[in-house]
XYZ file of C-alpha atoms in Angstrom:
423
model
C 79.973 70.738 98.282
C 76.437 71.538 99.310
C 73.259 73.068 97.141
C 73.703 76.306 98.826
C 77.588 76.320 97.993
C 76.788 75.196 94.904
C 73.398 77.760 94.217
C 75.946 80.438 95.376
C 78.892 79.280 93.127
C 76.144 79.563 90.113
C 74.642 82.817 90.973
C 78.641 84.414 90.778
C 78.959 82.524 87.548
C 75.495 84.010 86.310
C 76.810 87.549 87.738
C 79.716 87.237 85.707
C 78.140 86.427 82.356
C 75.363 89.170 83.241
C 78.169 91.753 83.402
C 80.104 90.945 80.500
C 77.070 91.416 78.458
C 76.038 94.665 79.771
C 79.767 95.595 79.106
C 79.332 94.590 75.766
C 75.946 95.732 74.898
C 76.620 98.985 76.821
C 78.615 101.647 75.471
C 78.653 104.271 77.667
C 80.956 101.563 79.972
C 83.707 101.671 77.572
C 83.475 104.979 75.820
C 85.636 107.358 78.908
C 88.356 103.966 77.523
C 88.315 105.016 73.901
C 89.151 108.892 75.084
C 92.500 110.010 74.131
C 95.109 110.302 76.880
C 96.942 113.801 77.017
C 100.736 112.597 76.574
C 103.098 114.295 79.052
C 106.374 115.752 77.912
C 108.674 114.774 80.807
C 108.303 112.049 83.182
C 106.385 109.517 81.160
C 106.191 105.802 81.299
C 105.802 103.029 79.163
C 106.325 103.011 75.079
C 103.334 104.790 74.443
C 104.576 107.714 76.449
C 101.358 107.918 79.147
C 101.871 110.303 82.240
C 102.622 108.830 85.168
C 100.594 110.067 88.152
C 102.053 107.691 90.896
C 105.082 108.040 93.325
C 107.992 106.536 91.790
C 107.758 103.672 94.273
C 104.309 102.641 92.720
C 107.099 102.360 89.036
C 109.229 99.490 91.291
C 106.571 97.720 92.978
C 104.513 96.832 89.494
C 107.871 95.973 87.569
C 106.932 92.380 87.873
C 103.561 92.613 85.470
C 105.554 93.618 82.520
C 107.592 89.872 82.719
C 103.921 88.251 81.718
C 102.174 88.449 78.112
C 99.611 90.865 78.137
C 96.322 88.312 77.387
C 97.895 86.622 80.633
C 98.422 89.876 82.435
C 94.519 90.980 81.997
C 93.112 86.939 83.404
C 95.434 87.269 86.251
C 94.044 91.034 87.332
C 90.147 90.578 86.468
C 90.499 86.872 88.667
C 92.742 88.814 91.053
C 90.252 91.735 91.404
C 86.905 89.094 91.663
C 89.293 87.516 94.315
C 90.286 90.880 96.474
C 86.815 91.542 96.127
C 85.601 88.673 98.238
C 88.967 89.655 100.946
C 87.193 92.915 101.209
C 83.905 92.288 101.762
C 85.085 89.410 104.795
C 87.444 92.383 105.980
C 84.323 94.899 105.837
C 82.578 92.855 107.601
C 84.750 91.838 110.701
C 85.734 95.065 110.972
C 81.969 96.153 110.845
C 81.375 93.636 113.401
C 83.822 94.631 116.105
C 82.000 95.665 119.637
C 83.608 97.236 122.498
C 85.210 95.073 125.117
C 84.990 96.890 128.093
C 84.109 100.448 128.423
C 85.719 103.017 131.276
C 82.495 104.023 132.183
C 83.965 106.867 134.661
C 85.586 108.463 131.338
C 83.089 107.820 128.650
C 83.644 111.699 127.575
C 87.262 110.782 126.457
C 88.093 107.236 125.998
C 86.697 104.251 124.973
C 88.494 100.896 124.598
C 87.534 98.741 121.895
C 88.149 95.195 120.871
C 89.939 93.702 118.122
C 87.656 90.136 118.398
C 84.533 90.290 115.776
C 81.173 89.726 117.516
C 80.309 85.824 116.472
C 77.915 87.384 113.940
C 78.618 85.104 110.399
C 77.502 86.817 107.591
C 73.817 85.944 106.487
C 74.678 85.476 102.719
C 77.255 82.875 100.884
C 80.187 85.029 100.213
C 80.206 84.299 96.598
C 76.569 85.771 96.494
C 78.269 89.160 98.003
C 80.998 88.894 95.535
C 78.248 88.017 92.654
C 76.434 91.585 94.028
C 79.122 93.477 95.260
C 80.913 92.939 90.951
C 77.435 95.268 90.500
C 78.416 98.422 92.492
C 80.106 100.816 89.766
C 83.721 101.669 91.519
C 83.981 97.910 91.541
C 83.228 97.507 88.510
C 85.292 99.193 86.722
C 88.098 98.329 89.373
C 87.575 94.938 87.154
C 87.231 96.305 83.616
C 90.311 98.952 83.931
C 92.236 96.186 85.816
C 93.083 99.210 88.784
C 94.428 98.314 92.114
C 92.022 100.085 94.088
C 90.532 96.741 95.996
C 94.321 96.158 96.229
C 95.135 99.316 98.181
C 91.615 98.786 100.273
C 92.090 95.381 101.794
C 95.713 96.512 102.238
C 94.512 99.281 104.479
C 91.439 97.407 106.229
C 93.679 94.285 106.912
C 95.938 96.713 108.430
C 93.350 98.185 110.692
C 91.327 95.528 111.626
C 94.737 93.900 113.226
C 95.045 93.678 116.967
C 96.744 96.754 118.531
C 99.929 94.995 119.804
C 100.471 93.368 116.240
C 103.976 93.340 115.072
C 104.818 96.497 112.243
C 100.742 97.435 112.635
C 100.148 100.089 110.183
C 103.391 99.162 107.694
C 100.886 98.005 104.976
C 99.173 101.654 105.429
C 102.212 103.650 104.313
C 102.797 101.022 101.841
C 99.426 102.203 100.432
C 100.214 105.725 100.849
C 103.642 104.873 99.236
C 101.443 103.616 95.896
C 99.247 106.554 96.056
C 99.361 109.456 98.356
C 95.600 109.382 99.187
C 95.561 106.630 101.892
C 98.268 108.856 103.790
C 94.903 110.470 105.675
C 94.898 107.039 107.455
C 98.136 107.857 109.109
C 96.840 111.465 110.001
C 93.979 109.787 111.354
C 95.845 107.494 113.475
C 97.842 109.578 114.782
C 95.176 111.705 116.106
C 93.209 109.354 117.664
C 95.617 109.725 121.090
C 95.560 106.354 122.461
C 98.744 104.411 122.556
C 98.178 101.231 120.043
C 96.767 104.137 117.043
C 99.701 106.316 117.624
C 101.960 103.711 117.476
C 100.598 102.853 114.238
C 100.507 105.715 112.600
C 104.176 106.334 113.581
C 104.816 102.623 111.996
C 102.549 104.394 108.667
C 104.723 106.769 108.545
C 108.093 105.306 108.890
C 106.727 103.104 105.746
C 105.720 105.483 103.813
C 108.858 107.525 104.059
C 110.857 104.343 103.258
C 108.899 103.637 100.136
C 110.250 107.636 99.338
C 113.758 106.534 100.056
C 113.537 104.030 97.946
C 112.121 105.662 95.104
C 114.850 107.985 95.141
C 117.197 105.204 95.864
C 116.315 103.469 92.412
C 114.709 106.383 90.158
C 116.615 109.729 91.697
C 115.479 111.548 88.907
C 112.253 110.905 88.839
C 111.754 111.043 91.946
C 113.342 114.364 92.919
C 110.891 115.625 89.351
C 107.639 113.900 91.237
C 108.418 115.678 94.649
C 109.364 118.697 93.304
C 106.811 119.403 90.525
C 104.395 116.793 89.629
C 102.919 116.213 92.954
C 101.586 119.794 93.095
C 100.218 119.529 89.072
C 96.720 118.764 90.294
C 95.502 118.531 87.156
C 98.164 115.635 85.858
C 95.678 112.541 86.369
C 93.200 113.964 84.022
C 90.445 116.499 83.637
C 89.489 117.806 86.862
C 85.613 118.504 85.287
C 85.750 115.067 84.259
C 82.340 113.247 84.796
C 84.679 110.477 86.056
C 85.980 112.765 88.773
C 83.959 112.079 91.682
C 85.866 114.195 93.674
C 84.886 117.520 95.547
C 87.285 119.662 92.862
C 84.987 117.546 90.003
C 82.470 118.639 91.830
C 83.138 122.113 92.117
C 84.593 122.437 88.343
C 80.964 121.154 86.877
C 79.086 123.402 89.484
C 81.124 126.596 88.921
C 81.020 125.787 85.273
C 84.727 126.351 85.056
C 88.253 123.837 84.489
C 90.180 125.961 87.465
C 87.636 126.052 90.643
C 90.686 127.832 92.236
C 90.247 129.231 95.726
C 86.584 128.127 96.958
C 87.108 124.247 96.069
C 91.248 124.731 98.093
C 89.231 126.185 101.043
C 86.678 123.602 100.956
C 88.952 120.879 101.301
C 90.659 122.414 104.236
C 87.007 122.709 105.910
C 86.081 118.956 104.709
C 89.524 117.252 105.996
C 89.772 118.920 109.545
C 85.812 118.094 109.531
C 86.404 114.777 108.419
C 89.234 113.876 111.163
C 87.385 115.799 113.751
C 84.092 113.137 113.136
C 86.183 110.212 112.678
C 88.040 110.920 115.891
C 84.886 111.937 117.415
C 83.090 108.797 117.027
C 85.632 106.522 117.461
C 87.211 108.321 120.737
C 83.699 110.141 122.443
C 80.663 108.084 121.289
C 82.362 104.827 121.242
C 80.905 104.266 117.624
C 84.369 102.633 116.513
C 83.036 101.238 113.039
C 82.597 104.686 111.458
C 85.763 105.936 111.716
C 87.301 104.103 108.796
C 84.766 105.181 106.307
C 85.014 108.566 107.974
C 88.560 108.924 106.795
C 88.016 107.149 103.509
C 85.117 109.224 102.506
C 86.970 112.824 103.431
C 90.378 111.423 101.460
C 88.176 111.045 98.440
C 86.815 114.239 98.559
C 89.856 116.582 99.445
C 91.634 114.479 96.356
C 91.818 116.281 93.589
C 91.538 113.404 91.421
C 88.950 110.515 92.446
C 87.609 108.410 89.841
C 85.270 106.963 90.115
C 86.871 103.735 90.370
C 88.803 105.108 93.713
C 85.121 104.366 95.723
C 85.491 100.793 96.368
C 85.093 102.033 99.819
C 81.374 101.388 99.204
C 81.862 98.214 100.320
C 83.237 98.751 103.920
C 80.425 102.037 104.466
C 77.265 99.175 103.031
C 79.257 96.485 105.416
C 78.793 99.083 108.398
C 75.121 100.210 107.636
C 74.435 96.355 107.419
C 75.952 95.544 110.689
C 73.762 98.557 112.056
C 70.801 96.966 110.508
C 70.055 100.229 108.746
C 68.956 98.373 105.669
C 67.488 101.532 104.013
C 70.011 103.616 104.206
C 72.100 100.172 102.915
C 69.502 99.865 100.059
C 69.997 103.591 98.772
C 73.702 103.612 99.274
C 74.004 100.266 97.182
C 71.688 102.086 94.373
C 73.985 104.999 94.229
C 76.925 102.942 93.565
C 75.157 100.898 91.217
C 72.916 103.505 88.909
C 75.768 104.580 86.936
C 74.078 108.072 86.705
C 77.241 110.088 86.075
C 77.502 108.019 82.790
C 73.992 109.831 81.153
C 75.355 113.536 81.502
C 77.196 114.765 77.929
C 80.920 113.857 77.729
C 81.248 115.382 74.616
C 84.129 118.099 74.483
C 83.381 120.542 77.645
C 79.784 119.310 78.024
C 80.837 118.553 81.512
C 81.017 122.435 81.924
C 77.496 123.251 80.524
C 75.000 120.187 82.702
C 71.978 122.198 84.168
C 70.650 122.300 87.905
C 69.449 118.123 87.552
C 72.434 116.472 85.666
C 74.736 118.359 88.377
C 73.184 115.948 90.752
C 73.496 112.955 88.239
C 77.460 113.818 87.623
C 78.230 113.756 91.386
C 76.348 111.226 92.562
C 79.797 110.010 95.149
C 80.660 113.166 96.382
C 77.270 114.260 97.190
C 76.147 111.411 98.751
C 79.864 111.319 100.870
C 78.750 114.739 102.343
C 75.482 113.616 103.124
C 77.105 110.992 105.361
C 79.635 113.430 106.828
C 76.849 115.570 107.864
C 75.109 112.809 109.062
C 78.100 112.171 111.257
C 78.040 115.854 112.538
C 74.049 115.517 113.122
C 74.671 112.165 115.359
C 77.770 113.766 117.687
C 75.773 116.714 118.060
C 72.781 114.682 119.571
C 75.226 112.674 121.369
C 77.228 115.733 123.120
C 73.706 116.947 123.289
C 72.680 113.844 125.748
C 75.569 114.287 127.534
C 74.929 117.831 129.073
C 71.639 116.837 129.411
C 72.695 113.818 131.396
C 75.724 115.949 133.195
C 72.965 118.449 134.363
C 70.693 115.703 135.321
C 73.371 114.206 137.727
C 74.360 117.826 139.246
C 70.827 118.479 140.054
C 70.463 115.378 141.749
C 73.843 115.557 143.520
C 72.813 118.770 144.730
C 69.165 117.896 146.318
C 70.948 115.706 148.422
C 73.571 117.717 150.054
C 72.519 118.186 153.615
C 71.626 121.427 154.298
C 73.204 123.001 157.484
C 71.046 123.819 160.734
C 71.155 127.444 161.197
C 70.837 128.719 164.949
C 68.174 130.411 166.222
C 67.890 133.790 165.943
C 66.939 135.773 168.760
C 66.836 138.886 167.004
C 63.450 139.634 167.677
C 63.804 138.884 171.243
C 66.752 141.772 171.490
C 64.121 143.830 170.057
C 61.524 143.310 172.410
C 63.898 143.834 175.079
């Protein structure tokens, strides 16, 4: 033990107190708790009869937590959580890390092979300060005070990717993910499409997965199964309010803009727009400008926004986007991101009956703070490949010109036209 280890040991400590207080001597942290759940009629889980908005699967796998007492059952997921916290942040940042190995520099327009070896960058901050910061950000937060599985499902999915390409069963924890909830299954889309040989093996491995955890869902819970598959998956409004302050998703979005519960048709076609977007960038940096790092947040970003349902505890994906600006050394853009997640600004807007659907021009901003700030990236994305395929033609041109001042021009012959003439 050393005085950093132990500074940094104290400063998580200090972080922890610091956030139980504010929990305690802040309301507005535990007031969307007190809200009343709607009960659903069919379907339903538990004694207190609460809807359940998972795939069956997600019933079998969490079994085990109702054999321990329930005091027991909450230390085990807040130490868990602080715990998949710090596997997240040293997942975010190998994977942030990664550099190309070697680059086909005669196909830089389709390809571009990258490396599954971090750069030997170590990161510049005891990882119990990161965890003591990173507890700060909102989505993890409340990842901790709910006791939610969303760290769970993101170090299951950046473990995943960050393996090596010839891995044995790479991409079986992502349909595992998608098996617990169907959001992740943009991953396998997204593997898939990338068209080289180690992704597409992947995302066939995904997708095996995930269909097993359907089989076995049915396998065990028939009924409910064939009633989620049949009817509840398409009930997009089953999780909750979709105008929900707490929705951070593009239909929240739309619902609080539109001043209306049902955005219907605009917010269905703007998901179509933002997830062919979405994989089109994430392919497009990965594949063309060899930018492999933004990819994953790419992805992540887009399958919070086309969800119909992301609360706000869903964007623990903060943590991999800050661990990419960081490795970029955009430490700006890493400052403003971090205060976006931290601010807590959709808590100030009225919550109060169908306030939600009455916030003026400025608290629109302060209710969507994630989903705004996820376009802004997206378009930043679609600024960057533009530049890029910009460079290229300019480049491409460049070369043609230059190829063609030094082809050798051919020696005509002579004329001796005007000699006939004089003749």
């Amino acid at each position: 033990m050393t005085v950093r280890s132990l500074l940094a040991v104290g400063a998580l400590a200090l972080s922890l107190t610091a956030l139980t207080a504010f929990t305690a001597l802040c309301p507005a942290q535990y007031a969307l708790i007190a809200q009343p759940i709607p009960v659903a009629e069919r379907f339903a889980v538990t004694e207190w009869r609460l809807p359940a908005t998972s795939p069956p699967f997600a019933a079998i796998l969490f079994v085990p937590a109702t054999w321990l007492p329930v005091a027991t059952l909450k230390a085990a997921v807040v130490v868990g959580n602080v715990l998949l916290l710090a596997l997240l942040i040293r997942l975010s940042w190998r994977f942030a890390t990664r550099r190309p190995a070697m680059t086909n520099t005669t196909a830089t327009a389709t390809a571009s092979v990258t490396a599954t070896a971090p750069v030997p960058l170590p990161v510049p901050v005891p990882l119990p300060v990161l965890v003591a910061a990173g507890l700060w950000l909102e989505p993890v937060f409340r990842t901790v005070l709910h006791g939610e599985i969303s760290l769970a499902l993101a170090c299951l999915i950046l473990w995943d990717l960050t393996r090596p390409d010839h891995a044995l069963g790479k991409g079986f924890a992502i349909g595992i993910a998608a098996g617990v909830e169907l959001t992740p299954a943009l991953f396998i889309a997204y593997l898939l499409l990338m068209g080289r040989p180690g992704d597409v093996r992947a995302g066939l491995t995904a997708l095996a997965s995930l269909i097993g955890t359907m089989l076995l869902g049915a396998l065990v819970l028939p009924r409910s199964s064939l009633d989620f598959w049949t009817l509840r998956v398409f009930e997009t409004s089953r999780p909750g309010e979709a105008s929900s302050a707490d929705n951070q998703s593009l239909q929240g979005l739309f619902a609080r803009a539109l001043h209306t519960p049902e955005p219907g048709v605009g917010w269905a076609v703007a998901c179509v727009v933002i997830t062919f977007a979405g994989l089109w960038l994430a392919r497009r940096a990965v594949v063309r400008a060899g930018h492999g790092a933004w990819g994953v947040p790419a992805i992540a970003l887009t399958a919070l926004l086309v969800s119909p349902v992301s609360w706000s505890h869903h964007w623990v994906w903060c943590v991999p986007l800050l661990a990419v600006l960081l490795a970029e050394g955009r430490w700006r853009t890493a400052a403003v991101v971090a205060l976006v997640f931290s601010a807590r600004t959709f808590l100030l807007v009225p919550h109060e009956g169908w306030a939600e659907l009455q916030l003026s021009w400025w608290q629109q901003v302060l209710a969507s703070p994630y989903p705004l700030l996820a376009l802004a990236v997206l378009a930043a994305l679609a600024y960057a490949a533009y530049r890029h395929h910009r460079r290229r033609r300019r480049r491409t041109g460049v070369g043609q010109l230059a190829a063609v001042r030094q082809l050798p021009l051919p020696q005509l012959p002579a004329s001796n036209s005007s000699a006939s003439t004089m003749r």
